[in-house]
């Protein structure tokens, strides 16, 4: 009788193995919950969203309809929509630069914090909105300042969200320690220059329709930021 009760209490070998496996899985999940999330899934997801945004951007390009006939009319149609094509190129370039910065900086990421994931999602939201703000910028609505400011603000927020995501990664220790001390700041200087160039254009748009020329200052702004970053080190070395 005692042996029977002991066997009943111990259970079958299969039940014991199942219980041990469940406990091991539970301990592994608890341990994983304490570790930063792997960045691979976020990188793949971000790449897919950026690709969709660029595709949507291209789908908004105006094409001649059936009432446009002959080479002359087609050329006239294309000339009439030069602003839309130029806006497409600017937005394509902006999204491409954001993606390049993202993939170059995320090669140094070893783990994701919750804050970095949330900021990255907001960055993706700003990227996805860009086809809409591009279309708004070139629409026939007679509200240049509103159209321009919405577009420029979209660009500023895109850069700002990514900066906040990367700042959170750096604060939470999610960056590889072997990263070059110059590599990350040099890449981030492009992002900062974009934010500054688009930010400057917003008040300029209130006084002139040529505010987009501020965006051409981006290389000069980046050079200035790099010079400012190196000046303290030069002075310290002296």
Tab-separated table of C-alpha atoms in Angstrom:
chain	number	residue	atom	x	y	z
A	1	UNK	CA	0.000	0.000	0.000
A	2	UNK	CA	2.838	2.383	0.897
A	3	UNK	CA	4.547	1.698	-2.440
A	4	UNK	CA	1.309	2.405	-4.276
A	5	UNK	CA	0.889	5.766	-2.519
A	6	UNK	CA	4.504	6.698	-3.267
A	7	UNK	CA	4.056	5.933	-6.956
A	8	UNK	CA	0.794	7.919	-6.996
A	9	UNK	CA	2.480	10.925	-5.402
A	10	UNK	CA	5.554	10.796	-7.652
A	11	UNK	CA	3.513	10.465	-10.853
A	12	UNK	CA	4.516	8.803	-14.114
A	13	UNK	CA	7.901	9.522	-15.745
A	14	UNK	CA	6.118	11.329	-18.604
A	15	UNK	CA	4.295	13.640	-16.167
A	16	UNK	CA	7.535	14.354	-14.319
A	17	UNK	CA	9.348	15.197	-17.567
A	18	UNK	CA	6.487	17.448	-18.699
A	19	UNK	CA	6.498	19.325	-15.397
A	20	UNK	CA	10.273	19.766	-15.523
A	21	UNK	CA	10.078	21.073	-19.110
A	22	UNK	CA	7.331	23.548	-18.219
A	23	UNK	CA	9.371	24.828	-15.296
A	24	UNK	CA	12.454	25.194	-17.495
A	25	UNK	CA	10.476	27.134	-20.120
A	26	UNK	CA	9.031	29.382	-17.426
A	27	UNK	CA	12.489	30.089	-16.007
A	28	UNK	CA	13.829	30.820	-19.518
A	29	UNK	CA	10.963	33.248	-20.200
A	30	UNK	CA	11.575	35.022	-16.905
A	31	UNK	CA	15.270	35.311	-17.701
A	32	UNK	CA	14.522	36.585	-21.202
A	33	UNK	CA	12.170	39.177	-19.753
A	34	UNK	CA	15.094	40.661	-17.839
A	35	UNK	CA	17.287	40.938	-20.955
A	36	UNK	CA	16.989	43.613	-23.661
A	37	UNK	CA	15.066	42.515	-26.749
A	38	UNK	CA	17.020	41.428	-29.812
A	39	UNK	CA	17.213	44.212	-32.455
A	40	UNK	CA	16.896	41.969	-35.521
A	41	UNK	CA	13.089	41.871	-35.680
A	42	UNK	CA	12.839	45.643	-35.286
A	43	UNK	CA	15.435	46.165	-38.027
A	44	UNK	CA	13.575	43.884	-40.468
A	45	UNK	CA	10.247	45.506	-39.603
A	46	UNK	CA	11.708	48.994	-40.053
A	47	UNK	CA	13.177	48.033	-43.441
A	48	UNK	CA	9.764	46.782	-44.593
A	49	UNK	CA	7.952	49.935	-43.458
A	50	UNK	CA	10.509	52.187	-45.163
A	51	UNK	CA	10.128	50.202	-48.396
A	52	UNK	CA	6.336	50.606	-48.230
A	53	UNK	CA	6.670	54.356	-47.627
A	54	UNK	CA	8.911	54.781	-50.677
A	55	UNK	CA	6.472	52.729	-52.760
A	56	UNK	CA	3.544	54.894	-51.653
A	57	UNK	CA	5.616	57.959	-52.482
A	58	UNK	CA	6.112	56.750	-56.045
A	59	UNK	CA	2.437	55.831	-56.467
A	60	UNK	CA	1.500	59.475	-55.881
A	61	UNK	CA	3.476	60.693	-58.916
A	62	UNK	CA	1.194	62.265	-61.549
A	63	UNK	CA	1.043	60.496	-64.922
A	64	UNK	CA	-0.633	61.679	-68.138
A	65	UNK	CA	-4.262	60.608	-68.496
A	66	UNK	CA	-6.118	59.508	-71.597
A	67	UNK	CA	-6.931	63.079	-72.627
A	68	UNK	CA	-3.219	63.889	-73.103
A	69	UNK	CA	-2.195	63.127	-76.692
A	70	UNK	CA	1.050	63.408	-78.588
A	71	UNK	CA	4.609	64.100	-77.545
A	72	UNK	CA	4.017	67.812	-77.144
A	73	UNK	CA	1.118	67.422	-74.728
A	74	UNK	CA	2.972	64.813	-72.695
A	75	UNK	CA	5.992	67.102	-72.392
A	76	UNK	CA	3.693	69.966	-71.415
A	77	UNK	CA	2.073	67.759	-68.765
A	78	UNK	CA	5.466	66.804	-67.337
A	79	UNK	CA	6.555	70.457	-67.203
A	80	UNK	CA	3.352	71.400	-65.407
A	81	UNK	CA	4.063	68.825	-62.690
A	82	UNK	CA	7.737	69.504	-62.150
A	83	UNK	CA	6.989	70.602	-58.583
A	84	UNK	CA	5.492	67.197	-57.767
A	85	UNK	CA	8.479	65.374	-59.254
A	86	UNK	CA	10.911	67.611	-57.364
A	87	UNK	CA	9.031	67.017	-54.112
A	88	UNK	CA	9.162	63.272	-54.764
A	89	UNK	CA	12.939	63.406	-55.201
A	90	UNK	CA	13.367	65.428	-51.989
A	91	UNK	CA	11.186	63.021	-50.007
A	92	UNK	CA	12.838	59.966	-51.550
A	93	UNK	CA	16.237	61.397	-50.658
A	94	UNK	CA	15.077	62.193	-47.099
A	95	UNK	CA	13.665	58.689	-46.525
A	96	UNK	CA	16.789	57.122	-48.039
A	97	UNK	CA	19.060	59.148	-45.726
A	98	UNK	CA	16.949	58.220	-42.688
A	99	UNK	CA	17.130	54.541	-43.667
A	100	UNK	CA	20.899	54.694	-44.235
A	101	UNK	CA	21.403	56.312	-40.836
A	102	UNK	CA	19.136	53.698	-39.240
A	103	UNK	CA	20.945	50.687	-40.721
A	104	UNK	CA	24.411	52.133	-40.054
A	105	UNK	CA	23.704	52.971	-36.423
A	106	UNK	CA	21.760	49.797	-35.635
A	107	UNK	CA	24.806	47.685	-36.505
A	108	UNK	CA	26.106	48.827	-33.089
A	109	UNK	CA	22.911	47.872	-31.226
A	110	UNK	CA	23.049	44.754	-29.068
A	111	UNK	CA	19.699	45.007	-27.301
A	112	UNK	CA	16.541	47.112	-27.328
A	113	UNK	CA	14.938	48.909	-24.419
A	114	UNK	CA	11.210	49.558	-24.302
A	115	UNK	CA	11.754	53.294	-24.786
A	116	UNK	CA	13.894	52.773	-27.872
A	117	UNK	CA	11.227	50.542	-29.414
A	118	UNK	CA	8.514	53.150	-28.806
A	119	UNK	CA	10.615	55.974	-30.285
A	120	UNK	CA	11.479	53.785	-33.273
A	121	UNK	CA	7.771	53.155	-33.879
A	122	UNK	CA	7.129	56.906	-33.804
A	123	UNK	CA	10.009	57.307	-36.270
A	124	UNK	CA	8.291	54.791	-38.560
A	125	UNK	CA	5.002	56.664	-38.164
A	126	UNK	CA	6.692	59.860	-39.339
A	127	UNK	CA	8.218	57.974	-42.293
A	128	UNK	CA	4.845	56.531	-43.324
A	129	UNK	CA	3.186	59.966	-43.105
A	130	UNK	CA	5.758	61.440	-45.508
A	131	UNK	CA	3.904	60.460	-48.732
A	132	UNK	CA	0.872	62.356	-47.416
A	133	UNK	CA	2.828	65.490	-46.454
A	134	UNK	CA	4.618	65.363	-49.814
A	135	UNK	CA	1.289	65.299	-51.641
A	136	UNK	CA	-0.003	68.100	-49.399
A	137	UNK	CA	3.062	70.204	-50.182
A	138	UNK	CA	2.386	70.064	-53.928
A	139	UNK	CA	-1.418	70.150	-53.827
A	140	UNK	CA	-3.384	72.936	-55.508
A	141	UNK	CA	-4.547	74.344	-52.174
A	142	UNK	CA	-3.643	78.020	-51.861
A	143	UNK	CA	-2.042	77.752	-48.408
A	144	UNK	CA	1.691	77.660	-48.993
A	145	UNK	CA	2.727	78.361	-45.409
A	146	UNK	CA	0.557	75.629	-43.913
A	147	UNK	CA	1.537	73.129	-46.607
A	148	UNK	CA	5.245	73.882	-46.292
A	149	UNK	CA	5.323	73.959	-42.489
A	150	UNK	CA	3.473	70.634	-42.216
A	151	UNK	CA	5.978	69.037	-44.586
A	152	UNK	CA	9.043	70.532	-42.886
A	153	UNK	CA	7.677	69.641	-39.427
A	154	UNK	CA	7.232	66.044	-40.632
A	155	UNK	CA	10.926	65.963	-41.548
A	156	UNK	CA	11.976	67.526	-38.242
A	157	UNK	CA	9.921	65.054	-36.200
A	158	UNK	CA	11.284	62.123	-38.198
A	159	UNK	CA	14.826	63.063	-37.265
A	160	UNK	CA	13.907	63.939	-33.684
A	161	UNK	CA	12.179	60.609	-33.025
A	162	UNK	CA	15.210	58.714	-34.271
A	163	UNK	CA	17.577	60.798	-32.151
A	164	UNK	CA	15.445	60.041	-29.094
A	165	UNK	CA	15.444	56.324	-29.931
A	166	UNK	CA	19.208	56.248	-30.215
A	167	UNK	CA	19.675	58.360	-27.090
A	168	UNK	CA	17.563	55.841	-25.177
A	169	UNK	CA	19.676	52.990	-26.550
A	170	UNK	CA	22.864	54.706	-25.448
A	171	UNK	CA	21.471	55.459	-21.978
A	172	UNK	CA	20.246	51.881	-21.465
A	173	UNK	CA	23.575	50.360	-22.505
A	174	UNK	CA	22.221	48.822	-25.706
A	175	UNK	CA	25.235	49.792	-27.835
A	176	UNK	CA	28.247	47.629	-28.572
A	177	UNK	CA	31.246	48.871	-26.606
A	178	UNK	CA	33.565	48.135	-29.532
A	179	UNK	CA	31.914	50.857	-31.622
A	180	UNK	CA	34.350	53.469	-32.916
A	181	UNK	CA	34.131	56.646	-30.802
A	182	UNK	CA	34.043	58.679	-34.022
A	183	UNK	CA	31.650	56.513	-36.070
A	184	UNK	CA	28.424	57.179	-34.194
A	185	UNK	CA	28.803	60.983	-33.820
A	186	UNK	CA	29.825	61.274	-37.471
A	187	UNK	CA	26.691	59.439	-38.629
A	188	UNK	CA	24.492	61.357	-36.201
A	189	UNK	CA	25.828	64.654	-37.575
A	190	UNK	CA	23.873	63.990	-40.791
A	191	UNK	CA	20.685	63.508	-38.802
A	192	UNK	CA	21.261	66.653	-36.749
A	193	UNK	CA	22.017	68.651	-39.881
A	194	UNK	CA	18.736	67.485	-41.454
A	195	UNK	CA	16.778	68.490	-38.366
A	196	UNK	CA	18.428	71.936	-38.291
A	197	UNK	CA	17.997	72.576	-42.042
A	198	UNK	CA	14.284	71.749	-42.047
A	199	UNK	CA	13.749	73.567	-38.755
A	200	UNK	CA	15.321	76.760	-40.104
A	201	UNK	CA	13.080	76.630	-43.174
A	202	UNK	CA	9.882	76.781	-41.089
A	203	UNK	CA	10.142	80.450	-39.960
A	204	UNK	CA	11.614	81.384	-43.355
A	205	UNK	CA	8.446	80.038	-45.010
A	206	UNK	CA	6.457	82.686	-43.166
A	207	UNK	CA	8.143	85.446	-45.165
A	208	UNK	CA	9.059	83.887	-48.531
A	209	UNK	CA	8.115	81.073	-50.891
A	210	UNK	CA	11.810	80.314	-51.381
A	211	UNK	CA	12.144	78.682	-47.969
A	212	UNK	CA	13.044	75.331	-49.551
A	213	UNK	CA	16.454	76.782	-50.415
A	214	UNK	CA	17.304	76.382	-46.718
A	215	UNK	CA	17.446	72.626	-47.312
A	216	UNK	CA	20.431	73.161	-49.610
A	217	UNK	CA	22.359	74.356	-46.553
A	218	UNK	CA	22.457	70.819	-45.144
A	219	UNK	CA	26.083	70.046	-46.181
A	220	UNK	CA	27.272	73.375	-44.733
A	221	UNK	CA	25.355	72.779	-41.497
A	222	UNK	CA	26.863	69.293	-41.178
A	223	UNK	CA	30.366	70.657	-41.734
A	224	UNK	CA	29.738	73.311	-39.091
A	225	UNK	CA	28.503	70.723	-36.586
A	226	UNK	CA	31.543	68.523	-37.179
A	227	UNK	CA	33.825	71.531	-36.710
A	228	UNK	CA	32.121	72.456	-33.450
A	229	UNK	CA	32.485	68.883	-32.211
A	230	UNK	CA	36.188	68.764	-32.962
A	231	UNK	CA	37.054	72.224	-31.616
A	232	UNK	CA	36.856	71.253	-27.886
A	233	UNK	CA	39.103	68.229	-28.515
A	234	UNK	CA	41.623	70.379	-30.360
A	235	UNK	CA	41.649	72.908	-27.541
A	236	UNK	CA	42.042	70.130	-24.956
A	237	UNK	CA	44.945	68.592	-26.869
A	238	UNK	CA	46.630	71.989	-27.045
